[in-house]
Backbone as numpy.savetxt, mean C-alpha at the origin, in Angstrom:
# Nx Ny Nz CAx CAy CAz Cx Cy Cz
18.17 -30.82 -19.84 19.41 -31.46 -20.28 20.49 -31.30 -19.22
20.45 -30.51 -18.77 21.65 -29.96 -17.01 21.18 -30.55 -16.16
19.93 -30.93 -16.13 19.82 -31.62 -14.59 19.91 -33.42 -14.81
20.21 -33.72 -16.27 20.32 -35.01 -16.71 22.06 -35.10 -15.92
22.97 -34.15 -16.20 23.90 -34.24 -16.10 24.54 -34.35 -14.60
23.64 -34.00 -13.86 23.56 -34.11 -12.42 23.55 -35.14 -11.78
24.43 -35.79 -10.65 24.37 -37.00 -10.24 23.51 -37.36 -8.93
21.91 -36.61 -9.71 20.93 -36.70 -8.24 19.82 -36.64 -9.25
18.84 -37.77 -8.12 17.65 -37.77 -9.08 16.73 -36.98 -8.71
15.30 -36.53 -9.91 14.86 -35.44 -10.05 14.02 -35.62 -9.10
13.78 -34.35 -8.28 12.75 -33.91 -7.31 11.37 -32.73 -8.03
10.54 -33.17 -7.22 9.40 -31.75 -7.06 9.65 -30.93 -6.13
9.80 -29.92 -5.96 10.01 -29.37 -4.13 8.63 -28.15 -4.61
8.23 -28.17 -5.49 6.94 -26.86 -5.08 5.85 -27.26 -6.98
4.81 -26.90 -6.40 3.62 -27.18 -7.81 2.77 -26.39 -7.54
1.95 -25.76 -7.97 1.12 -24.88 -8.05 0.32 -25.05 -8.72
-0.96 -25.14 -8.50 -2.63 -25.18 -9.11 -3.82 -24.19 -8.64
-4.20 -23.79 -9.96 -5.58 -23.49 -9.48 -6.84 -23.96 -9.87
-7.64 -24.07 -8.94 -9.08 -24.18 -9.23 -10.14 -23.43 -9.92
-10.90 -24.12 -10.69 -11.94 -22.90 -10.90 -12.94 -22.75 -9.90
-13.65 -21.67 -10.26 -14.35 -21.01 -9.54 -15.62 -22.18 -8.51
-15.54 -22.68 -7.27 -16.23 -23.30 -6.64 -16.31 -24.62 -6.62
-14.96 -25.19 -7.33 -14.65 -26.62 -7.54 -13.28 -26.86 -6.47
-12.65 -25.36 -5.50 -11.51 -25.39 -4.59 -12.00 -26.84 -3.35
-13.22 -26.68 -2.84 -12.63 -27.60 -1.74 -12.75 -29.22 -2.32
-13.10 -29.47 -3.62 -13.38 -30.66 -4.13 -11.69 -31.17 -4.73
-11.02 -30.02 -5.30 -9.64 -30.23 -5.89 -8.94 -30.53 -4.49
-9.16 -29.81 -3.52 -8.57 -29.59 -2.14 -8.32 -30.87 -1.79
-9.49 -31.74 -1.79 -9.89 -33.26 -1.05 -8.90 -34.24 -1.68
-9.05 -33.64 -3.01 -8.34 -35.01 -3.57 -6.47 -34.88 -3.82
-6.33 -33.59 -3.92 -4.57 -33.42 -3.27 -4.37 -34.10 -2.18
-5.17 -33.88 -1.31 -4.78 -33.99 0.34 -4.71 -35.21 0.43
-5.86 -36.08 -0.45 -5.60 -38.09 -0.56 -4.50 -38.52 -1.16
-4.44 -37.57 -2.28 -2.99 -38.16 -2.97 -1.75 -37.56 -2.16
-1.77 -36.87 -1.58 -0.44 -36.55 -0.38 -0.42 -37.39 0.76
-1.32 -37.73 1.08 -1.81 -38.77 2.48 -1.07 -40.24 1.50
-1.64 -40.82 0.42 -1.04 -42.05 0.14 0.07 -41.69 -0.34
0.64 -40.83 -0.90 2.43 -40.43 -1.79 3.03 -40.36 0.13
2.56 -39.93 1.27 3.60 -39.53 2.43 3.08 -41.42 2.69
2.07 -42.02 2.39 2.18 -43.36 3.43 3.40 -44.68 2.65
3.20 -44.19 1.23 4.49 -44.93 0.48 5.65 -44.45 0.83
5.91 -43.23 0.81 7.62 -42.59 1.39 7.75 -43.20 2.50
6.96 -43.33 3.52 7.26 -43.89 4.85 7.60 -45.55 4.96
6.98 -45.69 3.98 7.01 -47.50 3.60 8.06 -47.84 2.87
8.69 -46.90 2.41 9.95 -46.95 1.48 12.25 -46.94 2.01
12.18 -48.57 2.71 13.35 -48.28 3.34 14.47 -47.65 2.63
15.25 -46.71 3.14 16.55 -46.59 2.96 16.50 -44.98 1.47
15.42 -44.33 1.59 14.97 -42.92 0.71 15.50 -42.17 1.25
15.75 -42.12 2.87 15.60 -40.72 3.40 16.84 -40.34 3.76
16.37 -38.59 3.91 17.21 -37.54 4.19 18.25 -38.06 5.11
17.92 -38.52 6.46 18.43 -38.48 7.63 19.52 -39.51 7.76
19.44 -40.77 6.82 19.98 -41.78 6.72 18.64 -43.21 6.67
19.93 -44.01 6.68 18.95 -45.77 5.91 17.93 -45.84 7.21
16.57 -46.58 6.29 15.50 -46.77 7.18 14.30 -45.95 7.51
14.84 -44.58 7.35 13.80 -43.70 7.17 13.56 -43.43 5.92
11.63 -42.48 6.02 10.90 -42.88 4.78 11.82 -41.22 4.30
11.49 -40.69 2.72 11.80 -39.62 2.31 10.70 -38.63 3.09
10.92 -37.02 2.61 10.39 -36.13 3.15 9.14 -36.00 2.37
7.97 -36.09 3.52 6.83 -35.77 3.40 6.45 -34.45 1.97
5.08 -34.84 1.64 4.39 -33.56 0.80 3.66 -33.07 1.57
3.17 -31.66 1.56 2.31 -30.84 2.29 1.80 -30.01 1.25
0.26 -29.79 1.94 -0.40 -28.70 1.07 -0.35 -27.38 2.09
0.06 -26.68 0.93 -0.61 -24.94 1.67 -1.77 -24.39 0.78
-2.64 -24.21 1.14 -3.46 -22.91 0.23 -3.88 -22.15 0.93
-3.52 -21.22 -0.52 -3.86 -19.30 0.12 -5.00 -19.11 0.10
-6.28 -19.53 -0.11 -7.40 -19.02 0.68 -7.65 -19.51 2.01
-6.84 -20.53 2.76 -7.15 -20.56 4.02 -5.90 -19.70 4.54
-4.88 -19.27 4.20 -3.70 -18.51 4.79 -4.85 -17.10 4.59
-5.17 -16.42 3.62 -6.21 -15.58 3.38 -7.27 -15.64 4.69
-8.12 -16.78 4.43 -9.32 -16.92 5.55 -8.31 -16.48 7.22
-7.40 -16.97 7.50 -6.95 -16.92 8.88 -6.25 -15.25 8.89
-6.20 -14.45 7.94 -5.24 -13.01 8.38 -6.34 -12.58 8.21
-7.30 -12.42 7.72 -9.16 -11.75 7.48 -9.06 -10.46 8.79
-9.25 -11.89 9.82 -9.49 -10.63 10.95 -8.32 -9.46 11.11
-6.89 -10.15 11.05 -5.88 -9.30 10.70 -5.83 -8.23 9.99
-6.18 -8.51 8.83 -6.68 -7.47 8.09 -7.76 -6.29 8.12
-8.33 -6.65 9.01 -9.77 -5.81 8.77 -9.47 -5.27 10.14
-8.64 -5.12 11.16 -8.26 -4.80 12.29 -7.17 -3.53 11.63
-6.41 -4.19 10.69 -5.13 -2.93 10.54 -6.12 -1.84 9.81
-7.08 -2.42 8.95 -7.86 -1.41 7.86 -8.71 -0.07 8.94
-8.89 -0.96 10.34 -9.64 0.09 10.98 -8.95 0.53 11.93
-7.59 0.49 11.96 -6.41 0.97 12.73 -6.34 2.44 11.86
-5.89 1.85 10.52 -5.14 3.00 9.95 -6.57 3.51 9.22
-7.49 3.28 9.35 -8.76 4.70 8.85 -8.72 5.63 10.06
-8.91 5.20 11.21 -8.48 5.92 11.93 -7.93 6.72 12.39
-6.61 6.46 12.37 -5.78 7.24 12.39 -5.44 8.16 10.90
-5.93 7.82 9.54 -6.42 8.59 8.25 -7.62 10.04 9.09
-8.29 9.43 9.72 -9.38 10.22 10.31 -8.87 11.22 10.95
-8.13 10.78 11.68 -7.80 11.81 13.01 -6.55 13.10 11.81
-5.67 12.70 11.24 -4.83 13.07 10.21 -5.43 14.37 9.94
-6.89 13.48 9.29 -7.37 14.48 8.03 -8.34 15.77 9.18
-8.87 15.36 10.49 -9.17 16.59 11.39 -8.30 17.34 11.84
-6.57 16.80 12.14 -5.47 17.81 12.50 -5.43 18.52 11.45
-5.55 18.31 10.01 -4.72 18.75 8.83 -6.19 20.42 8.70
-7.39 19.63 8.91 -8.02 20.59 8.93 -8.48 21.69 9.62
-7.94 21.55 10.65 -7.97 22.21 11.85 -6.77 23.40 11.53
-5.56 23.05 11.38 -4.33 23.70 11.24 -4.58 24.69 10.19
-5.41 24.60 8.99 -5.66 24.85 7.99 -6.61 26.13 8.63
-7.55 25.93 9.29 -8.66 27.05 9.78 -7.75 27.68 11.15
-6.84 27.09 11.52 -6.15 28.13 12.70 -5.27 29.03 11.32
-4.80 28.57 10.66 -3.49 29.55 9.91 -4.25 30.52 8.87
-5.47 29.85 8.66 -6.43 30.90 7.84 -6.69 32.54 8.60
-7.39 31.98 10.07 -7.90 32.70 10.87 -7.04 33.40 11.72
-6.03 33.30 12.03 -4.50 33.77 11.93 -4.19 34.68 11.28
-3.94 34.59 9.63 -4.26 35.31 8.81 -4.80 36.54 8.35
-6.22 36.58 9.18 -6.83 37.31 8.65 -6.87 38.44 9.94
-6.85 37.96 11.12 -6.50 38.91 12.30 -5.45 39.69 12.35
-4.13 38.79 11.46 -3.16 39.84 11.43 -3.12 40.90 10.50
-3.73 40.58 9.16 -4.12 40.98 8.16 -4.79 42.55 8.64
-5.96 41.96 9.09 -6.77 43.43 9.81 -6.37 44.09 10.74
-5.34 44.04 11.73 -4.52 44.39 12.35 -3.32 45.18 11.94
-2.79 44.75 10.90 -2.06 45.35 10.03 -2.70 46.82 8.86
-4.05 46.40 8.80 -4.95 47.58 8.36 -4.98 48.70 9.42
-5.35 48.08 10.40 -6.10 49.23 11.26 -4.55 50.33 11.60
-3.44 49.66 11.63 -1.79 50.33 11.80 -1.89 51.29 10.91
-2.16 51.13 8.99 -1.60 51.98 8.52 -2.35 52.66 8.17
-4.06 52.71 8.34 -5.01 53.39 8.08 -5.05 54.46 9.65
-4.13 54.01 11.03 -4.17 54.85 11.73 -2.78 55.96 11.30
-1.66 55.56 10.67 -0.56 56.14 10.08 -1.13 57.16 9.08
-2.17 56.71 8.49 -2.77 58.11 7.16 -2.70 57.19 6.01
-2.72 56.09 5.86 -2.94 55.42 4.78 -4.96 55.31 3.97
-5.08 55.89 3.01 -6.64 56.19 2.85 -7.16 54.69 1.93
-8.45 54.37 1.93 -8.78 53.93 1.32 -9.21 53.35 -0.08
-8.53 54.21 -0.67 -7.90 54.28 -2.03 -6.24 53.74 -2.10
-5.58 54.30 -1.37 -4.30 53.49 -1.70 -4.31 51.96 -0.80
-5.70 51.78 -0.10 -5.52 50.30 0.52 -5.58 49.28 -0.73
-6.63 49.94 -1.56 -7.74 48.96 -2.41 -6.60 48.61 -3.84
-5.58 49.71 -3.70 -4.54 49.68 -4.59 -3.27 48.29 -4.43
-3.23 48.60 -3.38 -1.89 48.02 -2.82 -2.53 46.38 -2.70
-4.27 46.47 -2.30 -4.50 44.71 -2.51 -4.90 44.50 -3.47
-4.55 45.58 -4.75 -4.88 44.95 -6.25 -3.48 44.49 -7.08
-2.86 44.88 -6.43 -1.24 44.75 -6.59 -0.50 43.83 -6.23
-1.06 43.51 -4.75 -0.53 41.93 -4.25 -1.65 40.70 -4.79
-2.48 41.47 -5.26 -3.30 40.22 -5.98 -2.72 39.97 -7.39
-2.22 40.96 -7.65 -1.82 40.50 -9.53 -0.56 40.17 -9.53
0.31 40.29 -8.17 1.51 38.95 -7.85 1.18 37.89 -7.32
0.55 37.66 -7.09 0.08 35.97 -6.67 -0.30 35.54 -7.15
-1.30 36.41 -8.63 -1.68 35.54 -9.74 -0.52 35.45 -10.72
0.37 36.06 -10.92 1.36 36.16 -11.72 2.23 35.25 -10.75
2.84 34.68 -10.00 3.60 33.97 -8.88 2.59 32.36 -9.07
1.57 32.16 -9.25 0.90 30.93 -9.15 0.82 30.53 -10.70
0.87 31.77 -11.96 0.21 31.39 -13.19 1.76 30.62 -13.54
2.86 31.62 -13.20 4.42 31.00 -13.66 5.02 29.62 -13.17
4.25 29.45 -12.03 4.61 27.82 -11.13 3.75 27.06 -11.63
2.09 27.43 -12.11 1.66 26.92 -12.94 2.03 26.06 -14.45
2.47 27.15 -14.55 2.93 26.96 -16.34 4.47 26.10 -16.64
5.13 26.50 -15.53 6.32 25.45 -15.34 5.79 24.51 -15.17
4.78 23.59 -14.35 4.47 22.44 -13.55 4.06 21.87 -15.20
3.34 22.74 -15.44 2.65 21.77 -17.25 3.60 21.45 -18.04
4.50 22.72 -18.48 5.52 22.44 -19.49 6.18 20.87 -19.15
6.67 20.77 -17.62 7.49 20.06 -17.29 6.58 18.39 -17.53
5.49 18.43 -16.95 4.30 17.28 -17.15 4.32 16.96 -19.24
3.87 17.84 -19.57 3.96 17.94 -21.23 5.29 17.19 -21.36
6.18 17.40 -21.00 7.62 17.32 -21.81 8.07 15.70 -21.11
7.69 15.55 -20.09 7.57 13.85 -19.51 6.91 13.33 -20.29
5.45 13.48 -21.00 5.06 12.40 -21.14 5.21 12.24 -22.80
């Protein structure tokens, strides 16, 4: 009813179709005839166009996305083995860093033994002191734990 009220007559500027499954280049053929004769009447049609009298109106064109699809393919399958790649290399730094800070770890760790077992620290108060930092890290992981759920629980 608003575009009645408008002092311009009605256009198409975009349509959209799909095909079923293996009937695309047969629908394809026959757009492309009826755009070929709708652009050979616009052209045959004095005094339509944009530009001024004498020229035909503006052409129809087809696009379809399985040939915009078919032409980025290689595009695609170039970035996919760009970025696995570099996913690859990622996931060997990440693991690498992971076995240096482990192994790191554990040298200083034993290094730090051999200090206070040369100070007079006995083997009984070692086995103590790593039953002690073990039942804070389980108590330190169970409480970050149990926050992380509550908080998950209470979202959903």
């Amino acid at each position: 009813k608003g575009f009645e009220k408008l002092p311009t007559e009605k256009k198409t500027f975009c349509m959209e179709l799909d095909a079923k499954e293996g009937r695309e280049p047969e629908v394809k053929r026959e757009i492309m005839n009826i755009c070929l004769e709708e652009n050979r009447r616009r052209d045959a049609t004095p005094g339509t166009g944009w530009k001024g009298e004498g020229e035909g109106e503006a052409g129809l064109f087809v696009i379809c996305k399985s040939e915009l699809l078919a032409q980025a393919k290689e595009y695609i399958r170039g970035n996919r083995m760009l970025f696995g790649s570099i996913s690859a290399v990622l996931l060997l730094a990440g693991a690498a860093n992971f076995l240096n800070v482990t192994v790191t770890g554990i040298l200083s760790r034993k290094n730090e033994f051999q200090i206070m077992e040369c100070v007079g620290m006995t083997k009984r108060q070692k086995r103590k002191m790593l039953l002690t930092e073990g039942l804070y890290y389980l108590l330190a992981v169970g409480v970050l734990a149990g926050m992380a759920g509550i908080v998950l629980l209470c979202v959903k």
